[in-house]
mmCIF file of N, CA, C and O in Angstrom:
data_model
loop_
_atom_site.group_PDB
_atom_site.id
_atom_site.type_symbol
_atom_site.label_atom_id
_atom_site.label_comp_id
_atom_site.label_asym_id
_atom_site.label_seq_id
_atom_site.Cartn_x
_atom_site.Cartn_y
_atom_site.Cartn_z
ATOM 1 N N MET I 185 4.824 -3.196 -13.839
ATOM 2 C CA MET I 185 4.307 -2.550 -12.670
ATOM 3 C C MET I 185 5.125 -1.294 -12.402
ATOM 4 O O MET I 185 6.351 -1.329 -12.399
ATOM 5 N N LYS I 186 4.460 -0.196 -12.157
ATOM 6 C CA LYS I 186 5.148 1.069 -11.952
ATOM 7 C C LYS I 186 5.807 1.104 -10.575
ATOM 8 O O LYS I 186 5.195 0.751 -9.579
ATOM 9 N N ARG I 187 7.042 1.514 -10.564
ATOM 10 C CA ARG I 187 7.778 1.628 -9.311
ATOM 11 C C ARG I 187 7.523 2.993 -8.691
ATOM 12 O O ARG I 187 7.387 3.993 -9.377
ATOM 13 N N SER I 188 7.451 3.030 -7.389
ATOM 14 C CA SER I 188 7.240 4.271 -6.673
ATOM 15 C C SER I 188 8.503 5.125 -6.731
ATOM 16 O O SER I 188 9.622 4.603 -6.724
ATOM 17 N N THR I 189 8.327 6.415 -6.788
ATOM 18 C CA THR I 189 9.482 7.308 -6.768
ATOM 19 C C THR I 189 9.981 7.505 -5.342
ATOM 20 O O THR I 189 11.034 8.096 -5.141
ATOM 21 N N PHE I 190 9.221 7.012 -4.388
ATOM 22 C CA PHE I 190 9.596 7.140 -2.983
ATOM 23 C C PHE I 190 10.081 5.794 -2.456
ATOM 24 O O PHE I 190 9.516 4.750 -2.763
ATOM 25 N N SER I 191 11.117 5.834 -1.635
ATOM 26 C CA SER I 191 11.610 4.602 -1.029
ATOM 27 C C SER I 191 10.718 4.241 0.165
ATOM 28 O O SER I 191 9.905 5.049 0.618
ATOM 29 N N GLU I 192 10.882 3.028 0.645
ATOM 30 C CA GLU I 192 10.090 2.601 1.789
ATOM 31 C C GLU I 192 10.390 3.475 3.011
ATOM 32 O O GLU I 192 9.510 3.761 3.810
ATOM 33 N N GLY I 193 11.637 3.894 3.135
ATOM 34 C CA GLY I 193 12.011 4.761 4.242
ATOM 35 C C GLY I 193 11.284 6.099 4.201
ATOM 36 O O GLY I 193 10.829 6.600 5.236
ATOM 37 N N GLN I 194 11.175 6.672 3.011
ATOM 38 C CA GLN I 194 10.452 7.938 2.868
ATOM 39 C C GLN I 194 8.964 7.760 3.160
ATOM 40 O O GLN I 194 8.349 8.610 3.799
ATOM 41 N N ILE I 195 8.416 6.651 2.691
ATOM 42 C CA ILE I 195 6.998 6.383 2.935
ATOM 43 C C ILE I 195 6.755 6.206 4.431
ATOM 44 O O ILE I 195 5.803 6.764 4.986
ATOM 45 N N LEU I 196 7.644 5.459 5.091
ATOM 46 C CA LEU I 196 7.520 5.280 6.539
ATOM 47 C C LEU I 196 7.615 6.610 7.274
ATOM 48 O O LEU I 196 6.895 6.847 8.242
ATOM 49 N N LYS I 197 8.500 7.471 6.800
ATOM 50 C CA LYS I 197 8.655 8.786 7.417
ATOM 51 C C LYS I 197 7.352 9.584 7.318
ATOM 52 O O LYS I 197 6.911 10.198 8.285
ATOM 53 N N MET I 198 6.703 9.544 6.151
ATOM 54 C CA MET I 198 5.439 10.256 5.973
ATOM 55 C C MET I 198 4.359 9.692 6.896
ATOM 56 O O MET I 198 3.612 10.454 7.531
ATOM 57 N N VAL I 199 4.286 8.377 6.981
ATOM 58 C CA VAL I 199 3.272 7.753 7.831
ATOM 59 C C VAL I 199 3.534 8.072 9.295
ATOM 60 O O VAL I 199 2.599 8.358 10.058
ATOM 61 N N LYS I 200 4.794 8.062 9.705
ATOM 62 C CA LYS I 200 5.142 8.394 11.088
ATOM 63 C C LYS I 200 4.784 9.846 11.410
ATOM 64 O O LYS I 200 4.315 10.149 12.515
ATOM 65 N N GLU I 201 5.003 10.748 10.452
ATOM 66 C CA GLU I 201 4.624 12.144 10.651
ATOM 67 C C GLU I 201 3.118 12.257 10.871
ATOM 68 O O GLU I 201 2.666 13.011 11.732
ATOM 69 N N TYR I 202 2.352 11.503 10.104
ATOM 70 C CA TYR I 202 0.900 11.512 10.260
ATOM 71 C C TYR I 202 0.512 10.968 11.636
ATOM 72 O O TYR I 202 -0.339 11.534 12.318
ATOM 73 N N GLU I 203 1.160 9.881 12.042
ATOM 74 C CA GLU I 203 0.846 9.267 13.331
ATOM 75 C C GLU I 203 1.233 10.164 14.500
ATOM 76 O O GLU I 203 0.634 10.072 15.571
ATOM 77 N N SER I 204 2.196 11.053 14.287
ATOM 78 C CA SER I 204 2.590 11.974 15.351
ATOM 79 C C SER I 204 1.679 13.184 15.443
ATOM 80 O O SER I 204 1.838 14.012 16.329
ATOM 81 N N GLY I 205 0.715 13.297 14.509
ATOM 82 C CA GLY I 205 -0.279 14.347 14.615
ATOM 83 C C GLY I 205 -0.268 15.386 13.519
ATOM 84 O O GLY I 205 -1.049 16.333 13.556
ATOM 85 N N ARG I 206 0.579 15.237 12.548
ATOM 86 C CA ARG I 206 0.646 16.213 11.462
ATOM 87 C C ARG I 206 -0.516 16.020 10.495
ATOM 88 O O ARG I 206 -0.990 14.906 10.283
ATOM 89 N N ASP I 207 -0.970 17.085 9.890
ATOM 90 C CA ASP I 207 -2.108 17.086 8.985
ATOM 91 C C ASP I 207 -1.764 16.381 7.672
ATOM 92 O O ASP I 207 -0.686 16.569 7.110
ATOM 93 N N VAL I 208 -2.707 15.569 7.169
ATOM 94 C CA VAL I 208 -2.503 14.821 5.930
ATOM 95 C C VAL I 208 -2.284 15.760 4.754
ATOM 96 O O VAL I 208 -1.412 15.529 3.912
ATOM 97 N N GLN I 209 -3.061 16.809 4.688
ATOM 98 C CA GLN I 209 -2.962 17.734 3.562
ATOM 99 C C GLN I 209 -1.575 18.365 3.476
ATOM 100 O O GLN I 209 -0.999 18.472 2.392
ATOM 101 N N SER I 210 -1.020 18.757 4.607
ATOM 102 C CA SER I 210 0.309 19.380 4.575
ATOM 103 C C SER I 210 1.397 18.365 4.208
ATOM 104 O O SER I 210 2.346 18.703 3.494
ATOM 105 N N ILE I 211 1.253 17.128 4.665
ATOM 106 C CA ILE I 211 2.229 16.084 4.297
ATOM 107 C C ILE I 211 2.189 15.837 2.800
ATOM 108 O O ILE I 211 3.225 15.789 2.127
ATOM 109 N N CYS I 212 0.979 15.705 2.253
ATOM 110 C CA CYS I 212 0.827 15.441 0.820
ATOM 111 C C CYS I 212 1.358 16.602 -0.017
ATOM 112 O O CYS I 212 1.981 16.394 -1.051
ATOM 113 N N ARG I 213 1.118 17.805 0.424
ATOM 114 C CA ARG I 213 1.600 18.978 -0.312
ATOM 115 C C ARG I 213 3.123 19.045 -0.278
ATOM 116 O O ARG I 213 3.764 19.332 -1.284
ATOM 117 N N GLU I 214 3.707 18.768 0.878
ATOM 118 C CA GLU I 214 5.166 18.847 1.012
ATOM 119 C C GLU I 214 5.881 17.817 0.140
ATOM 120 O O GLU I 214 6.874 18.126 -0.509
ATOM 121 N N TYR I 215 5.358 16.582 0.109
ATOM 122 C CA TYR I 215 6.035 15.518 -0.622
ATOM 123 C C TYR I 215 5.521 15.344 -2.044
ATOM 124 O O TYR I 215 6.096 14.603 -2.827
ATOM 125 N N GLY I 216 4.421 16.004 -2.384
ATOM 126 C CA GLY I 216 3.900 15.934 -3.743
ATOM 127 C C GLY I 216 3.207 14.623 -4.078
ATOM 128 O O GLY I 216 3.371 14.095 -5.173
ATOM 129 N N VAL I 217 2.448 14.099 -3.142
ATOM 130 C CA VAL I 217 1.674 12.876 -3.384
ATOM 131 C C VAL I 217 0.196 13.179 -3.202
ATOM 132 O O VAL I 217 -0.178 14.127 -2.509
ATOM 133 N N SER I 218 -0.646 12.352 -3.823
ATOM 134 C CA SER I 218 -2.082 12.554 -3.658
ATOM 135 C C SER I 218 -2.526 11.981 -2.316
ATOM 136 O O SER I 218 -1.852 11.136 -1.725
ATOM 137 N N ARG I 219 -3.678 12.426 -1.868
ATOM 138 C CA ARG I 219 -4.202 11.930 -0.595
ATOM 139 C C ARG I 219 -4.538 10.454 -0.699
ATOM 140 O O ARG I 219 -4.341 9.694 0.249
ATOM 141 N N ALA I 220 -5.047 10.030 -1.867
ATOM 142 C CA ALA I 220 -5.392 8.618 -2.044
ATOM 143 C C ALA I 220 -4.147 7.744 -1.923
ATOM 144 O O ALA I 220 -4.185 6.689 -1.274
ATOM 145 N N THR I 221 -3.056 8.180 -2.529
ATOM 146 C CA THR I 221 -1.799 7.430 -2.434
ATOM 147 C C THR I 221 -1.336 7.369 -0.993
ATOM 148 O O THR I 221 -0.923 6.307 -0.506
ATOM 149 N N PHE I 222 -1.423 8.492 -0.306
ATOM 150 C CA PHE I 222 -1.002 8.515 1.093
ATOM 151 C C PHE I 222 -1.834 7.558 1.935
ATOM 152 O O PHE I 222 -1.302 6.806 2.748
ATOM 153 N N TYR I 223 -3.139 7.546 1.737
ATOM 154 C CA TYR I 223 -3.999 6.661 2.517
ATOM 155 C C TYR I 223 -3.743 5.189 2.187
ATOM 156 O O TYR I 223 -3.841 4.324 3.060
ATOM 157 N N ASN I 224 -3.412 4.903 0.932
ATOM 158 C CA ASN I 224 -3.023 3.525 0.584
ATOM 159 C C ASN I 224 -1.745 3.124 1.307
ATOM 160 O O ASN I 224 -1.630 2.010 1.826
ATOM 161 N N TRP I 225 -0.769 4.024 1.331
ATOM 162 C CA TRP I 225 0.470 3.756 2.058
ATOM 163 C C TRP I 225 0.202 3.595 3.541
ATOM 164 O O TRP I 225 0.776 2.731 4.191
ATOM 165 N N LYS I 226 -0.667 4.441 4.068
ATOM 166 C CA LYS I 226 -0.991 4.380 5.489
ATOM 167 C C LYS I 226 -1.611 3.033 5.831
ATOM 168 O O LYS I 226 -1.272 2.417 6.843
ATOM 169 N N LYS I 227 -2.492 2.557 4.967
ATOM 170 C CA LYS I 227 -3.137 1.264 5.192
ATOM 171 C C LYS I 227 -2.108 0.134 5.166
ATOM 172 O O LYS I 227 -2.188 -0.792 5.955
ATOM 173 N N LYS I 228 -1.139 0.249 4.275
ATOM 174 C CA LYS I 228 -0.157 -0.821 4.111
ATOM 175 C C LYS I 228 0.962 -0.766 5.147
ATOM 176 O O LYS I 228 1.386 -1.803 5.663
ATOM 177 N N TYR I 229 1.480 0.423 5.454
ATOM 178 C CA TYR I 229 2.683 0.551 6.268
ATOM 179 C C TYR I 229 2.451 1.045 7.692
ATOM 180 O O TYR I 229 3.403 1.189 8.447
ATOM 181 N N SER I 230 1.233 1.298 8.086
ATOM 182 C CA SER I 230 0.965 1.833 9.418
ATOM 183 C C SER I 230 1.416 0.854 10.499
ATOM 184 O O SER I 230 1.110 -0.333 10.445
ATOM 185 N N GLY I 231 2.155 1.348 11.460
ATOM 186 C CA GLY I 231 2.615 0.531 12.574
ATOM 187 C C GLY I 231 3.845 -0.303 12.292
ATOM 188 O O GLY I 231 4.240 -1.117 13.122
ATOM 189 N N MET I 232 4.477 -0.133 11.134
ATOM 190 C CA MET I 232 5.669 -0.924 10.795
ATOM 191 C C MET I 232 6.935 -0.114 11.033
ATOM 192 O O MET I 232 6.913 1.110 11.017
ATOM 193 N N ASP I 233 8.023 -0.854 11.218
ATOM 194 C CA ASP I 233 9.326 -0.206 11.226
ATOM 195 C C ASP I 233 10.120 -0.726 10.029
ATOM 196 O O ASP I 233 9.607 -1.500 9.227
ATOM 197 N N GLY I 234 11.346 -0.299 9.907
ATOM 198 C CA GLY I 234 12.154 -0.619 8.726
ATOM 199 C C GLY I 234 12.361 -2.103 8.494
ATOM 200 O O GLY I 234 12.282 -2.589 7.368
ATOM 201 N N SER I 235 12.629 -2.857 9.562
ATOM 202 C CA SER I 235 12.879 -4.289 9.395
ATOM 203 C C SER I 235 11.610 -5.032 8.977
ATOM 204 O O SER I 235 11.672 -5.992 8.199
ATOM 205 N N GLN I 236 10.464 -4.587 9.469
ATOM 206 C CA GLN I 236 9.211 -5.223 9.083
ATOM 207 C C GLN I 236 8.883 -4.957 7.618
ATOM 208 O O GLN I 236 8.364 -5.832 6.927
ATOM 209 N N VAL I 237 9.193 -3.761 7.133
ATOM 210 C CA VAL I 237 8.967 -3.439 5.726
ATOM 211 C C VAL I 237 9.882 -4.284 4.847
ATOM 212 O O VAL I 237 9.456 -4.805 3.806
ATOM 213 N N LYS I 238 11.120 -4.456 5.269
ATOM 214 C CA LYS I 238 12.057 -5.290 4.518
ATOM 215 C C LYS I 238 11.544 -6.724 4.445
ATOM 216 O O LYS I 238 11.561 -7.352 3.380
ATOM 217 N N ARG I 239 11.052 -7.247 5.552
ATOM 218 C CA ARG I 239 10.513 -8.610 5.585
ATOM 219 C C ARG I 239 9.274 -8.720 4.697
ATOM 220 O O ARG I 239 9.089 -9.715 3.995
ATOM 221 N N LEU I 240 8.423 -7.687 4.700
ATOM 222 C CA LEU I 240 7.239 -7.671 3.838
ATOM 223 C C LEU I 240 7.633 -7.760 2.376
ATOM 224 O O LEU I 240 7.054 -8.533 1.608
ATOM 225 N N LYS I 241 8.631 -6.990 1.972
ATOM 226 C CA LYS I 241 9.099 -7.016 0.582
ATOM 227 C C LYS I 241 9.654 -8.388 0.216
ATOM 228 O O LYS I 241 9.422 -8.898 -0.876
ATOM 229 N N GLU I 242 10.395 -9.014 1.139
ATOM 230 C CA GLU I 242 10.935 -10.345 0.883
ATOM 231 C C GLU I 242 9.809 -11.357 0.699
ATOM 232 O O GLU I 242 9.851 -12.199 -0.203
ATOM 233 N N LEU I 243 8.783 -11.272 1.545
ATOM 234 C CA LEU I 243 7.662 -12.196 1.434
ATOM 235 C C LEU I 243 6.875 -11.978 0.148
ATOM 236 O O LEU I 243 6.419 -12.946 -0.479
ATOM 237 N N GLU I 244 6.707 -10.719 -0.247
ATOM 238 C CA GLU I 244 6.007 -10.435 -1.503
ATOM 239 C C GLU I 244 6.777 -11.003 -2.697
ATOM 240 O O GLU I 244 6.177 -11.561 -3.621
ATOM 241 N N GLU I 245 8.105 -10.870 -2.670
ATOM 242 C CA GLU I 245 8.931 -11.419 -3.754
ATOM 243 C C GLU I 245 8.847 -12.943 -3.791
ATOM 244 O O GLU I 245 8.720 -13.546 -4.856
ATOM 245 N N GLU I 246 8.907 -13.567 -2.621
ATOM 246 C CA GLU I 246 8.792 -15.020 -2.562
ATOM 247 C C GLU I 246 7.422 -15.480 -3.060
ATOM 248 O O GLU I 246 7.310 -16.459 -3.800
ATOM 249 N N ASN I 247 6.381 -14.772 -2.685
ATOM 250 C CA ASN I 247 5.030 -15.100 -3.130
ATOM 251 C C ASN I 247 4.912 -14.986 -4.648
ATOM 252 O O ASN I 247 4.329 -15.857 -5.306
ATOM 253 N N ARG I 248 5.478 -13.937 -5.223
ATOM 254 C CA ARG I 248 5.459 -13.746 -6.675
ATOM 255 C C ARG I 248 6.196 -14.897 -7.377
ATOM 256 O O ARG I 248 5.716 -15.452 -8.368
ATOM 257 N N ARG I 249 7.338 -15.299 -6.827
ATOM 258 C CA ARG I 249 8.121 -16.385 -7.403
ATOM 259 C C ARG I 249 7.356 -17.712 -7.325
ATOM 260 O O ARG I 249 7.307 -18.469 -8.295
ATOM 261 N N LEU I 250 6.720 -17.978 -6.196
ATOM 262 C CA LEU I 250 5.962 -19.214 -6.045
ATOM 263 C C LEU I 250 4.736 -19.254 -6.965
ATOM 264 O O LEU I 250 4.400 -20.306 -7.520
ATOM 265 N N LYS I 251 4.083 -18.117 -7.142
ATOM 266 C CA LYS I 251 2.945 -18.058 -8.065
ATOM 267 C C LYS I 251 3.390 -18.349 -9.494
ATOM 268 O O LYS I 251 2.701 -19.044 -10.240
ATOM 269 N N ARG I 252 4.538 -17.816 -9.881
ATOM 270 C CA ARG I 252 5.066 -18.059 -11.220
ATOM 271 C C ARG I 252 5.412 -19.544 -11.391
ATOM 272 O O ARG I 252 5.114 -20.140 -12.430
ATOM 273 N N MET I 253 6.025 -20.142 -10.363
ATOM 274 C CA MET I 253 6.348 -21.560 -10.431
ATOM 275 C C MET I 253 5.082 -22.394 -10.566
ATOM 276 O O MET I 253 5.029 -23.350 -11.356
ATOM 277 N N TYR I 254 4.053 -22.067 -9.813
ATOM 278 C CA TYR I 254 2.793 -22.803 -9.882
ATOM 279 C C TYR I 254 2.166 -22.681 -11.275
ATOM 280 O O TYR I 254 1.677 -23.660 -11.821
ATOM 281 N N ALA I 255 2.197 -21.485 -11.828
ATOM 282 C CA ALA I 255 1.622 -21.282 -13.162
ATOM 283 C C ALA I 255 2.366 -22.107 -14.200
ATOM 284 O O ALA I 255 1.742 -22.735 -15.066
ATOM 285 N N ASP I 256 3.691 -22.138 -14.125
ATOM 286 C CA ASP I 256 4.482 -22.929 -15.068
ATOM 287 C C ASP I 256 4.176 -24.422 -14.936
ATOM 288 O O ASP I 256 3.979 -25.118 -15.934
ATOM 289 N N LEU I 257 4.126 -24.910 -13.712
ATOM 290 C CA LEU I 257 3.823 -26.321 -13.494
ATOM 291 C C LEU I 257 2.405 -26.661 -13.944
ATOM 292 O O LEU I 257 2.153 -27.732 -14.489
ATOM 293 N N SER I 258 1.517 -25.759 -13.743
ATOM 294 C CA SER I 258 0.132 -25.947 -14.158
ATOM 295 C C SER I 258 0.026 -26.056 -15.672
ATOM 296 O O SER I 258 -0.690 -26.925 -16.196
ATOM 297 N N LEU I 259 0.742 -25.214 -16.382
ATOM 298 C CA LEU I 259 0.755 -25.278 -17.845
ATOM 299 C C LEU I 259 1.388 -26.585 -18.334
ATOM 300 O O LEU I 259 0.876 -27.215 -19.261
ATOM 301 N N ASP I 260 2.491 -26.983 -17.702
ATOM 302 C CA ASP I 260 3.134 -28.243 -18.080
ATOM 303 C C ASP I 260 2.183 -29.415 -17.870
ATOM 304 O O ASP I 260 2.070 -30.303 -18.716
ATOM 305 N N HIS I 261 1.507 -29.403 -16.746
ATOM 306 C CA HIS I 261 0.560 -30.469 -16.439
ATOM 307 C C HIS I 261 -0.571 -30.518 -17.464
ATOM 308 O O HIS I 261 -0.946 -31.600 -17.937
ATOM 309 N N GLN I 262 -1.090 -29.373 -17.824
ATOM 310 C CA GLN I 262 -2.167 -29.313 -18.813
ATOM 311 C C GLN I 262 -1.697 -29.805 -20.184
ATOM 312 O O GLN I 262 -2.415 -30.522 -20.870
ATOM 313 N N MET I 263 -0.477 -29.428 -20.572
ATOM 314 C CA MET I 263 0.067 -29.901 -21.845
ATOM 315 C C MET I 263 0.206 -31.418 -21.844
ATOM 316 O O MET I 263 -0.133 -32.083 -22.823
ATOM 317 N N LEU I 264 0.696 -31.982 -20.746
ATOM 318 C CA LEU I 264 0.846 -33.427 -20.658
ATOM 319 C C LEU I 264 -0.508 -34.130 -20.716
ATOM 320 O O LEU I 264 -0.654 -35.173 -21.359
ATOM 321 N N LYS I 265 -1.502 -33.564 -20.072
ATOM 322 C CA LYS I 265 -2.838 -34.145 -20.134
ATOM 323 C C LYS I 265 -3.385 -34.116 -21.555
ATOM 324 O O LYS I 265 -4.009 -35.075 -22.006
ATOM 325 N N ASP I 266 -3.141 -33.015 -22.255
ATOM 326 C CA ASP I 266 -3.597 -32.901 -23.641
ATOM 327 C C ASP I 266 -2.897 -33.927 -24.535
ATOM 328 O O ASP I 266 -3.524 -34.563 -25.396
ATOM 329 N N ILE I 267 -1.603 -34.095 -24.374
ATOM 330 C CA ILE I 267 -0.838 -35.039 -25.183
ATOM 331 C C ILE I 267 -1.297 -36.478 -24.908
ATOM 332 O O ILE I 267 -1.529 -37.260 -25.838
ATOM 333 N N LEU I 268 -1.458 -36.812 -23.643
ATOM 334 C CA LEU I 268 -1.881 -38.175 -23.290
ATOM 335 C C LEU I 268 -3.331 -38.429 -23.679
ATOM 336 O O LEU I 268 -3.691 -39.554 -23.991
ATOM 337 N N GLY I 269 -4.132 -37.408 -23.679
ATOM 338 C CA GLY I 269 -5.536 -37.558 -24.031
ATOM 339 C C GLY I 269 -5.749 -37.796 -25.520
ATOM 340 O O GLY I 269 -6.724 -38.423 -25.928
ATOM 341 N N LYS I 270 -4.849 -37.346 -26.357
ATOM 342 C CA LYS I 270 -4.971 -37.505 -27.813
ATOM 343 C C LYS I 270 -4.627 -38.917 -28.268
ATOM 344 O O LYS I 270 -5.070 -39.349 -29.305
ATOM 345 N N LYS I 271 -3.820 -39.630 -27.499
ATOM 346 C CA LYS I 271 -3.379 -40.968 -27.915
ATOM 347 C C LYS I 271 -4.439 -41.995 -27.719
ATOM 348 O O LYS I 271 -5.324 -42.179 -27.157
#
């Protein structure tokens, strides 16, 4: 997965500038991002502060870890079913 060249703090700063009334086109030109990227960030980070973004990242990491654990257990379970089914 490609990592953003912008930190969450920079993204929040851009979104806050937009919320304060600054034009999207000028923000995108200044920071060198596309409008689509900016609108995706706006959808994700609008109304958040730094601590909420940190908590979001922690929850996303935990979710990724739990999904991986479930996939591993699911594969183990399927292998055991296959082994027991052959006997």
